[in-house]
PDB file of C-alpha atoms in Angstrom:
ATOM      1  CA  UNK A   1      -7.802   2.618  14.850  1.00 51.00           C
ATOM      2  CA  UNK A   2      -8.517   1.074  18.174  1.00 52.00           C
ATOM      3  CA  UNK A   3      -6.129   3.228  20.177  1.00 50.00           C
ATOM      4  CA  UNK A   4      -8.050   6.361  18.197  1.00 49.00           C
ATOM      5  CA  UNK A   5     -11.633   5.309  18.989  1.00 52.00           C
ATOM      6  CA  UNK A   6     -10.443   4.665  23.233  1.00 51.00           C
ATOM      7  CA  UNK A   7     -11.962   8.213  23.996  1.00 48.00           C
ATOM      8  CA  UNK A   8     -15.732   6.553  22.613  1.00 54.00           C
ATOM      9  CA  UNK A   9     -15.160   2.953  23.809  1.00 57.00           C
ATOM     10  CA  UNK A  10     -13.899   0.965  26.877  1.00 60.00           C
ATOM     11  CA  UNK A  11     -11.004  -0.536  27.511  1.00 58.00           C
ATOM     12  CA  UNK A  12     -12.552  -4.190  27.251  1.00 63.00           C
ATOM     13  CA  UNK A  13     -12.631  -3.514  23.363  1.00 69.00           C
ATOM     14  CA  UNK A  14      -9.371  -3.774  22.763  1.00 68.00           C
ATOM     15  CA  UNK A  15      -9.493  -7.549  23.500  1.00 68.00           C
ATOM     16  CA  UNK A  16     -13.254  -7.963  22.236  1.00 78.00           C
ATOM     17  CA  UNK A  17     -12.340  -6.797  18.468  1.00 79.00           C
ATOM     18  CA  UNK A  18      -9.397  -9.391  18.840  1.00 78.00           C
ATOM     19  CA  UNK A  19     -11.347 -11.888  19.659  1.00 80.00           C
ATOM     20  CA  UNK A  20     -14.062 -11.410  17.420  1.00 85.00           C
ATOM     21  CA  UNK A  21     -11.537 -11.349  14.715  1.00 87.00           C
ATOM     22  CA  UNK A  22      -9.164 -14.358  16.074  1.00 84.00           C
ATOM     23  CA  UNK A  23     -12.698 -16.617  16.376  1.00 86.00           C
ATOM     24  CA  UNK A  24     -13.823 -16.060  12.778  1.00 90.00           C
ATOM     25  CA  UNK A  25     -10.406 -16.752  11.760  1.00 87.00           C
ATOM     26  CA  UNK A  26     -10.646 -20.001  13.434  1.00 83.00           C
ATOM     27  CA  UNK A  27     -14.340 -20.535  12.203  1.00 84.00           C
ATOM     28  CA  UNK A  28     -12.983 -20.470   8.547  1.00 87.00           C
ATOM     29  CA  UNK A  29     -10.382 -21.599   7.982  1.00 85.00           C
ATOM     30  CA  UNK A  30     -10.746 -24.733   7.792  1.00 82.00           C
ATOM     31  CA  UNK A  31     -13.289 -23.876   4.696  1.00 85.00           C
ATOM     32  CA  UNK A  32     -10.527 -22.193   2.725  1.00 88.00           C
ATOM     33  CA  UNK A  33      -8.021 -24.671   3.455  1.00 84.00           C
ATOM     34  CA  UNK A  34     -10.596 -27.263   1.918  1.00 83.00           C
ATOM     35  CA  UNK A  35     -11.893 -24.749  -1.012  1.00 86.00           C
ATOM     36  CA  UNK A  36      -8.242 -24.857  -1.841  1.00 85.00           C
ATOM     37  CA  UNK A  37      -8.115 -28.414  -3.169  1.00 84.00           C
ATOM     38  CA  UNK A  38     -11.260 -26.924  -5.369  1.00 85.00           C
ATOM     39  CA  UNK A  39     -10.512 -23.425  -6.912  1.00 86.00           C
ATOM     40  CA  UNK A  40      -7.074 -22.096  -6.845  1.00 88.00           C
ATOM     41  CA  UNK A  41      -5.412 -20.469  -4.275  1.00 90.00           C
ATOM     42  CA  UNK A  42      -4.617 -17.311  -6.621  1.00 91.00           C
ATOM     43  CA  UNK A  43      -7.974 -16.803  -6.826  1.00 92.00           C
ATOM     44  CA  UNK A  44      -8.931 -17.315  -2.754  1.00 92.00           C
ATOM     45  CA  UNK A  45      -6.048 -14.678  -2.287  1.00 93.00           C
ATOM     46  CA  UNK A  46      -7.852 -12.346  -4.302  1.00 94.00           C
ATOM     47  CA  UNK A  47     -11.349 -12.980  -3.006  1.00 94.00           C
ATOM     48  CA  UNK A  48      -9.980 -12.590   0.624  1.00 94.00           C
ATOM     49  CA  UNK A  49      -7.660  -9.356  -0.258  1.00 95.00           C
ATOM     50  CA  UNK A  50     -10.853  -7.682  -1.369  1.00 96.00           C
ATOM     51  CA  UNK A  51     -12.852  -9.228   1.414  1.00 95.00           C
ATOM     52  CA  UNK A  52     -10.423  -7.758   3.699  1.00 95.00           C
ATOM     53  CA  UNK A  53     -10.166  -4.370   2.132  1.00 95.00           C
ATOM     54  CA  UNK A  54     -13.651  -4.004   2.785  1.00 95.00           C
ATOM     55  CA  UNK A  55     -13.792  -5.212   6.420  1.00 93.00           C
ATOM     56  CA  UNK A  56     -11.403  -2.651   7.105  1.00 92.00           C
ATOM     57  CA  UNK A  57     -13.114  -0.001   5.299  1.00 93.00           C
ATOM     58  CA  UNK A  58     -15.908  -0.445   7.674  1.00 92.00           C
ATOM     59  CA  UNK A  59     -13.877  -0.572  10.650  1.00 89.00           C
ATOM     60  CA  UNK A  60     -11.955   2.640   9.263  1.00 86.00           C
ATOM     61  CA  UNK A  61     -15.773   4.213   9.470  1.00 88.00           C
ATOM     62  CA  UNK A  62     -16.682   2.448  12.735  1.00 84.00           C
ATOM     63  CA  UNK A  63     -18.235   5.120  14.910  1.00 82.00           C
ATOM     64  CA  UNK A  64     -19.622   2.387  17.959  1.00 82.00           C
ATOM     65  CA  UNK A  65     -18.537  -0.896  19.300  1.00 83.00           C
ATOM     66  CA  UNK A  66     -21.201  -2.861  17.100  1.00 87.00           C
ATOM     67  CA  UNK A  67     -19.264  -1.291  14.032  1.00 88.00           C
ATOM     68  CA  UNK A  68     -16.278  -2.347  15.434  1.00 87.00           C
ATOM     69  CA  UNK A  69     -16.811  -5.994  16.495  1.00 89.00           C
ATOM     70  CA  UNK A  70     -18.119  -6.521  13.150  1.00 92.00           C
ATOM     71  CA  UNK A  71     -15.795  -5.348  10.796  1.00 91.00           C
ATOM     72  CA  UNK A  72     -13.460  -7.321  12.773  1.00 90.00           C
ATOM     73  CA  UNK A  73     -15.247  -9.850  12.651  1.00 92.00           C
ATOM     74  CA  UNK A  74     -15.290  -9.437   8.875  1.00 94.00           C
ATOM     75  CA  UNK A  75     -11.523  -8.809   8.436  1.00 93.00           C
ATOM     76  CA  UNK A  76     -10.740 -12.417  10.227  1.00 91.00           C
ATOM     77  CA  UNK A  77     -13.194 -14.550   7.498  1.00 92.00           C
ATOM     78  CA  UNK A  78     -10.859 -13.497   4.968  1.00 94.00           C
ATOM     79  CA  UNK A  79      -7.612 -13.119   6.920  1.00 92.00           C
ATOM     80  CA  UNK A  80      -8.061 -16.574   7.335  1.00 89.00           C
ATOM     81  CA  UNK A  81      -8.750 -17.073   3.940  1.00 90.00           C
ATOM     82  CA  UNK A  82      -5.332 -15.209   2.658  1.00 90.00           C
ATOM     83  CA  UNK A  83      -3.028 -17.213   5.208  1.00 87.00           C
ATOM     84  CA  UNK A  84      -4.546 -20.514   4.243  1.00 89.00           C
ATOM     85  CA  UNK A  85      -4.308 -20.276   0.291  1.00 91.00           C
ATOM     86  CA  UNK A  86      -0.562 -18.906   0.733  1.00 90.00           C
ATOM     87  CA  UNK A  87       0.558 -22.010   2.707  1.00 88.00           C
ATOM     88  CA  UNK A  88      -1.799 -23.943   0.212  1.00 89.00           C
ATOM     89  CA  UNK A  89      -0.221 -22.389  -2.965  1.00 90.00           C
ATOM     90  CA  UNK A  90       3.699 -22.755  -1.863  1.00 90.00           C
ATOM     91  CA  UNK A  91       2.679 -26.196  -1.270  1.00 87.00           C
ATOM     92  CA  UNK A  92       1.445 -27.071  -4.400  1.00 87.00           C
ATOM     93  CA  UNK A  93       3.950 -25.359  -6.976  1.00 88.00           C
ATOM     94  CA  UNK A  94       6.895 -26.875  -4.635  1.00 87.00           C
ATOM     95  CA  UNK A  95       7.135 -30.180  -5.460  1.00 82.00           C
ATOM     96  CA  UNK A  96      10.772 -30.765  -4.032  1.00 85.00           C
ATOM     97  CA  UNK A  97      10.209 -31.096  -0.074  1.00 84.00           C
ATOM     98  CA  UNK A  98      13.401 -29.437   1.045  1.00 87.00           C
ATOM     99  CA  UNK A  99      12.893 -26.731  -1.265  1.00 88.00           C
ATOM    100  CA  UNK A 100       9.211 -26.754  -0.189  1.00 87.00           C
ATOM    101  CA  UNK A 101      10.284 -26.080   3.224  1.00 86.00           C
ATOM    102  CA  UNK A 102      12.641 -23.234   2.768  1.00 89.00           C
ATOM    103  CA  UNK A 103      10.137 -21.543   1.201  1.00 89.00           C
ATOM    104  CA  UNK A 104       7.545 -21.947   3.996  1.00 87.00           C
ATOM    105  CA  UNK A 105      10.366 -20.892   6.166  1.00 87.00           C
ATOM    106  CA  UNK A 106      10.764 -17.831   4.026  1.00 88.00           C
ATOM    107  CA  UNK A 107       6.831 -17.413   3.789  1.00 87.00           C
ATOM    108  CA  UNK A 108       6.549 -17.134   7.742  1.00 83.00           C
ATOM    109  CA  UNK A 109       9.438 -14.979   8.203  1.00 84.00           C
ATOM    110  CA  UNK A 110       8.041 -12.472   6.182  1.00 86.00           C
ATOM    111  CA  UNK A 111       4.560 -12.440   7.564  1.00 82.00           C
ATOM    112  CA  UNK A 112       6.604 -12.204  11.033  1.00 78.00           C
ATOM    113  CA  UNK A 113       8.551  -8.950   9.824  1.00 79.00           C
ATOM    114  CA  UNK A 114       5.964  -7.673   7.440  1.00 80.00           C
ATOM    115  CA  UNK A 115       3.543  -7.979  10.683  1.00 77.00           C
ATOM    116  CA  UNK A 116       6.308  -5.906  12.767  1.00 74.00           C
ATOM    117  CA  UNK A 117       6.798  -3.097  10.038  1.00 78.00           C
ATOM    118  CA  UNK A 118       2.758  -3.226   9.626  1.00 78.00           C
ATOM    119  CA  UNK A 119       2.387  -2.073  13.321  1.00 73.00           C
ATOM    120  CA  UNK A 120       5.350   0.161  12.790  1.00 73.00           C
ATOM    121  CA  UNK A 121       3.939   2.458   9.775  1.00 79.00           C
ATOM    122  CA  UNK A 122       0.364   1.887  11.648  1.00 75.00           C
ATOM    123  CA  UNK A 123       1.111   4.006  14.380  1.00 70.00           C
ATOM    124  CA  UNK A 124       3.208   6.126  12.643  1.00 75.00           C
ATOM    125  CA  UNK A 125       0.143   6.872  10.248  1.00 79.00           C
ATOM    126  CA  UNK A 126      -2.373   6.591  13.381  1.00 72.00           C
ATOM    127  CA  UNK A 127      -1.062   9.999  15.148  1.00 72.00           C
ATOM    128  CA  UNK A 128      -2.296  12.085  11.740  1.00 79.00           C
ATOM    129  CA  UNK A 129      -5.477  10.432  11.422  1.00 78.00           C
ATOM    130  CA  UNK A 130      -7.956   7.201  11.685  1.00 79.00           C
ATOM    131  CA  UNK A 131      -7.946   7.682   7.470  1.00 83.00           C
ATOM    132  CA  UNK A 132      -4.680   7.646   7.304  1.00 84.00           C
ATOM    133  CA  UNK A 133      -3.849   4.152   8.932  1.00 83.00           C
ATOM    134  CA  UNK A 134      -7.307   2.784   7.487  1.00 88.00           C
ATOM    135  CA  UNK A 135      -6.997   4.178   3.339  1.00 91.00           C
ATOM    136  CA  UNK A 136      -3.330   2.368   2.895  1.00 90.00           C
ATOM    137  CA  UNK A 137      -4.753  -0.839   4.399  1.00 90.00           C
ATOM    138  CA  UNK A 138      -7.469  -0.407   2.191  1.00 93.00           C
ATOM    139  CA  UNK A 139      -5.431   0.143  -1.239  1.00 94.00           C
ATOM    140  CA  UNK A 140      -2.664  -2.176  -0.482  1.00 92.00           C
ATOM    141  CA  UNK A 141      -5.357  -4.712   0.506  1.00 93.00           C
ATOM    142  CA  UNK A 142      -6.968  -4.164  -2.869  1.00 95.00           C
ATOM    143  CA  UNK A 143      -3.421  -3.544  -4.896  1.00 95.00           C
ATOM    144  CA  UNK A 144      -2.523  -7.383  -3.609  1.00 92.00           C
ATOM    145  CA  UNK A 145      -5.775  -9.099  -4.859  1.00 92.00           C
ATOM    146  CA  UNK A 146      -5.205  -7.452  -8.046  1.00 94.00           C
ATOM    147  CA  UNK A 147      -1.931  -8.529  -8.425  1.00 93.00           C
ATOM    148  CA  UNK A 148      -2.328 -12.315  -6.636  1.00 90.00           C
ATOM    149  CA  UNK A 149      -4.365 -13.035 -10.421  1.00 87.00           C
ATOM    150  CA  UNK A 150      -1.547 -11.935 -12.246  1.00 90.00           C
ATOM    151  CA  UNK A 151       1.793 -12.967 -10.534  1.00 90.00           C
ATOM    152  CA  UNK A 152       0.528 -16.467  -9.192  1.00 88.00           C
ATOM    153  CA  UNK A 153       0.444 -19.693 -11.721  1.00 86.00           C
ATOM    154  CA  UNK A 154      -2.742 -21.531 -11.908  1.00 83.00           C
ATOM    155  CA  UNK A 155      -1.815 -24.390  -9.491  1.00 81.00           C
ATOM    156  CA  UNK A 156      -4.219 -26.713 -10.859  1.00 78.00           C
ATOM    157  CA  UNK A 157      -2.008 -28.788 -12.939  1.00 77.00           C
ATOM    158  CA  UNK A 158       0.031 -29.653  -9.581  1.00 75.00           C
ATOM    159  CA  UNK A 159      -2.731 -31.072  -7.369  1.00 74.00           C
ATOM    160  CA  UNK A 160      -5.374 -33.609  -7.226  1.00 71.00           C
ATOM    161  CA  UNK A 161      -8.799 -32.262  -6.951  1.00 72.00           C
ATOM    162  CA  UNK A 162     -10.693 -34.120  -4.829  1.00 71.00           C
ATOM    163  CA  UNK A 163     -13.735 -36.507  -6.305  1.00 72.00           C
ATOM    164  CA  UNK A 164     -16.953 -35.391  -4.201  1.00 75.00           C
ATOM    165  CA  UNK A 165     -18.368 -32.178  -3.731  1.00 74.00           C
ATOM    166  CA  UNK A 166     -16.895 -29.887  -0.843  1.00 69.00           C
ATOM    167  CA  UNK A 167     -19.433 -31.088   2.276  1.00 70.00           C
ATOM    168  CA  UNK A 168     -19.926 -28.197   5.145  1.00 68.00           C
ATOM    169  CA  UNK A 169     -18.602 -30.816   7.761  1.00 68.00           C
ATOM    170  CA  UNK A 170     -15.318 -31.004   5.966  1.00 64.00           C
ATOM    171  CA  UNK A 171     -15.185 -27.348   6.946  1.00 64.00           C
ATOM    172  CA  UNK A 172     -15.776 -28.001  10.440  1.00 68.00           C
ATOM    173  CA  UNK A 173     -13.062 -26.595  12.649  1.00 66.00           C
ATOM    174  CA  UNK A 174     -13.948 -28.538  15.825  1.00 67.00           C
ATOM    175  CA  UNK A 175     -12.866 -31.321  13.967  1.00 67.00           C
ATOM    176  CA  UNK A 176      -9.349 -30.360  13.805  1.00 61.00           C
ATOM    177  CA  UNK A 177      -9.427 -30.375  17.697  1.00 61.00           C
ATOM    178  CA  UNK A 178     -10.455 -34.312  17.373  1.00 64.00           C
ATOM    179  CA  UNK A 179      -7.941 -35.260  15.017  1.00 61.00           C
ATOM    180  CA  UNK A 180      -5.241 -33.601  17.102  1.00 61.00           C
ATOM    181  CA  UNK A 181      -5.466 -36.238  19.477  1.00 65.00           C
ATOM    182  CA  UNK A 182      -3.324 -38.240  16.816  1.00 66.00           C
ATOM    183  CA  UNK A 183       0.051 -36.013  16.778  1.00 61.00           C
ATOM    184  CA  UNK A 184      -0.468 -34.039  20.081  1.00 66.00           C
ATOM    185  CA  UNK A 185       2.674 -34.247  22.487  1.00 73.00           C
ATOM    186  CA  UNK A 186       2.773 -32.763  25.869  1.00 76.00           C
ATOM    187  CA  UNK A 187       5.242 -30.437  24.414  1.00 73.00           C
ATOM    188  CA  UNK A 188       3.243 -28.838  21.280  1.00 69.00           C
ATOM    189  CA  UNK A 189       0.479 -28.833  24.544  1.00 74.00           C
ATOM    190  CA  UNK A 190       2.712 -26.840  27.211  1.00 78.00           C
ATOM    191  CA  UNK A 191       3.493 -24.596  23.726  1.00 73.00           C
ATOM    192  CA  UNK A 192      -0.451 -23.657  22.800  1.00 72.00           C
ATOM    193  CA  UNK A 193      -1.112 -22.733  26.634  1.00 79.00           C
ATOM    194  CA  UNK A 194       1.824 -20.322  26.304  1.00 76.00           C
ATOM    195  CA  UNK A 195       0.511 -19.104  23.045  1.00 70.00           C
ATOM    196  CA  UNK A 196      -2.482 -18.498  25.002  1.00 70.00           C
ATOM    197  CA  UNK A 197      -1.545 -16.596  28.822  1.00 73.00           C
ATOM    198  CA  UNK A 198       0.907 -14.833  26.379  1.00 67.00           C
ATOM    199  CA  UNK A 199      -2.446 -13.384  24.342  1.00 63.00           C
ATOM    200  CA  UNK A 200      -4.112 -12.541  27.431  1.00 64.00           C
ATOM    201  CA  UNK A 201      -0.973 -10.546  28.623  1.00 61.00           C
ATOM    202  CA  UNK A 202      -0.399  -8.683  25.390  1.00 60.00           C
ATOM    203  CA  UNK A 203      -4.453  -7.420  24.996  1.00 59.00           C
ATOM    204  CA  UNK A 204      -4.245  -6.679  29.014  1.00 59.00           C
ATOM    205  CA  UNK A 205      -1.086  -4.551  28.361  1.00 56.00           C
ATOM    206  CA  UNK A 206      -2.249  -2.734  25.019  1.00 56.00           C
ATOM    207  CA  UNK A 207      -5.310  -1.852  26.813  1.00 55.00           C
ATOM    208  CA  UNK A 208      -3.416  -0.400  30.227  1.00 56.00           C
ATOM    209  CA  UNK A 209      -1.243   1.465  28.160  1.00 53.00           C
ATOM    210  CA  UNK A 210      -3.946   2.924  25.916  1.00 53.00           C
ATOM    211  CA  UNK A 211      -6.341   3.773  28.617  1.00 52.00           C
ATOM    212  CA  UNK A 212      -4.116   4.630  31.599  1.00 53.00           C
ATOM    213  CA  UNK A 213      -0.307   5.706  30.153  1.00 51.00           C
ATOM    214  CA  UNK A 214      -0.466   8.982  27.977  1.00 52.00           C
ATOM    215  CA  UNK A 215       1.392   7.609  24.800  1.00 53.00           C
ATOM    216  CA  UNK A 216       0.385   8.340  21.074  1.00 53.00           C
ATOM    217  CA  UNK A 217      -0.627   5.620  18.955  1.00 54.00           C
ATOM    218  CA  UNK A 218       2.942   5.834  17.606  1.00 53.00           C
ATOM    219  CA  UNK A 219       4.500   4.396  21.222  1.00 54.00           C
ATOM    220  CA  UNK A 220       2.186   2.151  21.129  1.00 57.00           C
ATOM    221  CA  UNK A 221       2.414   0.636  17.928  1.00 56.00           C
ATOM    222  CA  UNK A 222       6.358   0.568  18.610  1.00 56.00           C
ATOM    223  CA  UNK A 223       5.629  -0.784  21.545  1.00 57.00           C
ATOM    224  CA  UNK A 224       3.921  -3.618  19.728  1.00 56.00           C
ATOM    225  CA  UNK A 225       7.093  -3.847  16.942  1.00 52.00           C
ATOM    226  CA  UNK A 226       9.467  -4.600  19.923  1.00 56.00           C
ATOM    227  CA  UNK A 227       7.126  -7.430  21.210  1.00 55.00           C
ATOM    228  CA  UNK A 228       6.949  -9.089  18.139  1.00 52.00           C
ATOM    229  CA  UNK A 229      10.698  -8.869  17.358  1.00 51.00           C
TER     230      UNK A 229
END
């Protein structure tokens, strides 16, 4: 939708709307991953599919960078949300540890490829229209909540819900930078700042080669399958 809109915005918003979305991710998850151990995970899923489907529908109708920013913005509460009570869920109705892992294995490999055929179909979609890379987003967003009540098992019988009330500070995500201190090594250190100049490069090259290279959304979004494989 970005790479539509670059006519009406500047190049700077390619990395903004990121951002925007990648902070409230941060913001929040912690808060799902803690409503977890309180309501099930099925149900987060759904609340964050539909959550989703509508922060996209208002990006889908964004028409200036407020609009845009925001339903970002929007879109990474639940994102957050979605990601969180999947790990959460596996977890919970995997009581065997090796089999546990294999499955979280599994879990990220698909949100790795699923992620790569996303941007794929994206731009394929992005070339006819904004609507039509926005309305499947929308409808499989809404599809998935749907079906998260009705596929998942009520995980409650395999965890222990916690005895006081879910406190905002639990949900604190500056906290998680504290307790890191514990299991940080210089390696997982040296691999976060990669994570890092490696974000900067990727929104510095989708925005040269949106603003300054002729290519159609399609390039682009193939562009962005061959840097995720």
């Amino acid at each position: 939708t970005l790479c539509s809109l670059q006519s009406r915005v500047a190049s700077s918003m390619f990395g903004v709307a990121m951002a925007g979305m990648l902070v409230t991710n941060f913001l929040f998850a912690p808060f799902w991953g803690n409503l977890c151990s309180y309501i099930p995970p099925r149900r987060i899923m759904s609340i964050c599919a539909f959550g989703y489907a509508i922060g996209q529908t208002i990006f889908g109708l964004a028409i200036n960078e407020a609009m845009i920013i925001g339903a970002r913005m929007l879109s990474g509460v639940f994102a957050a949300g979605i990601f969180t009570a999947y790990s959460n869920y596996v977890i919970n109705v995997t009581p065997d540890p090796i089999q546990r892992n294999q499955y979280l294995t599994t879990m990220l490999t698909v949100q790795t490829v699923g992620s790569a055929v996303g941007y794929f179909i994206g731009g394929f979609l992005g070339v006819i229209s904004i609507a039509a890379a926005v309305v499947p987003q929308v409808v499989v967003a809404t599809a998935s909540g749907v079906l998260h009540s009705i596929v998942c098992v009520d995980d409650t019988p395999y965890k222990h819900k916690p005895e006081q009330p879910l406190r905002l500070k639990d949900a604190n995500p500056f906290s998680a930078f504290a307790a890191a201190k514990e299991f940080t090594t210089p390696l997982l250190a040296l691999i976060f700042i990669v994570v890092a100049i490696a974000g900067i490069g990727q929104t510095s090259y989708n925005a040269m080669v949106a603003g300054d290279i002729p290519f159609s959304m399609f390039y682009l979004m193939f562009i962005a399958v061959l840097t995720l494989a």
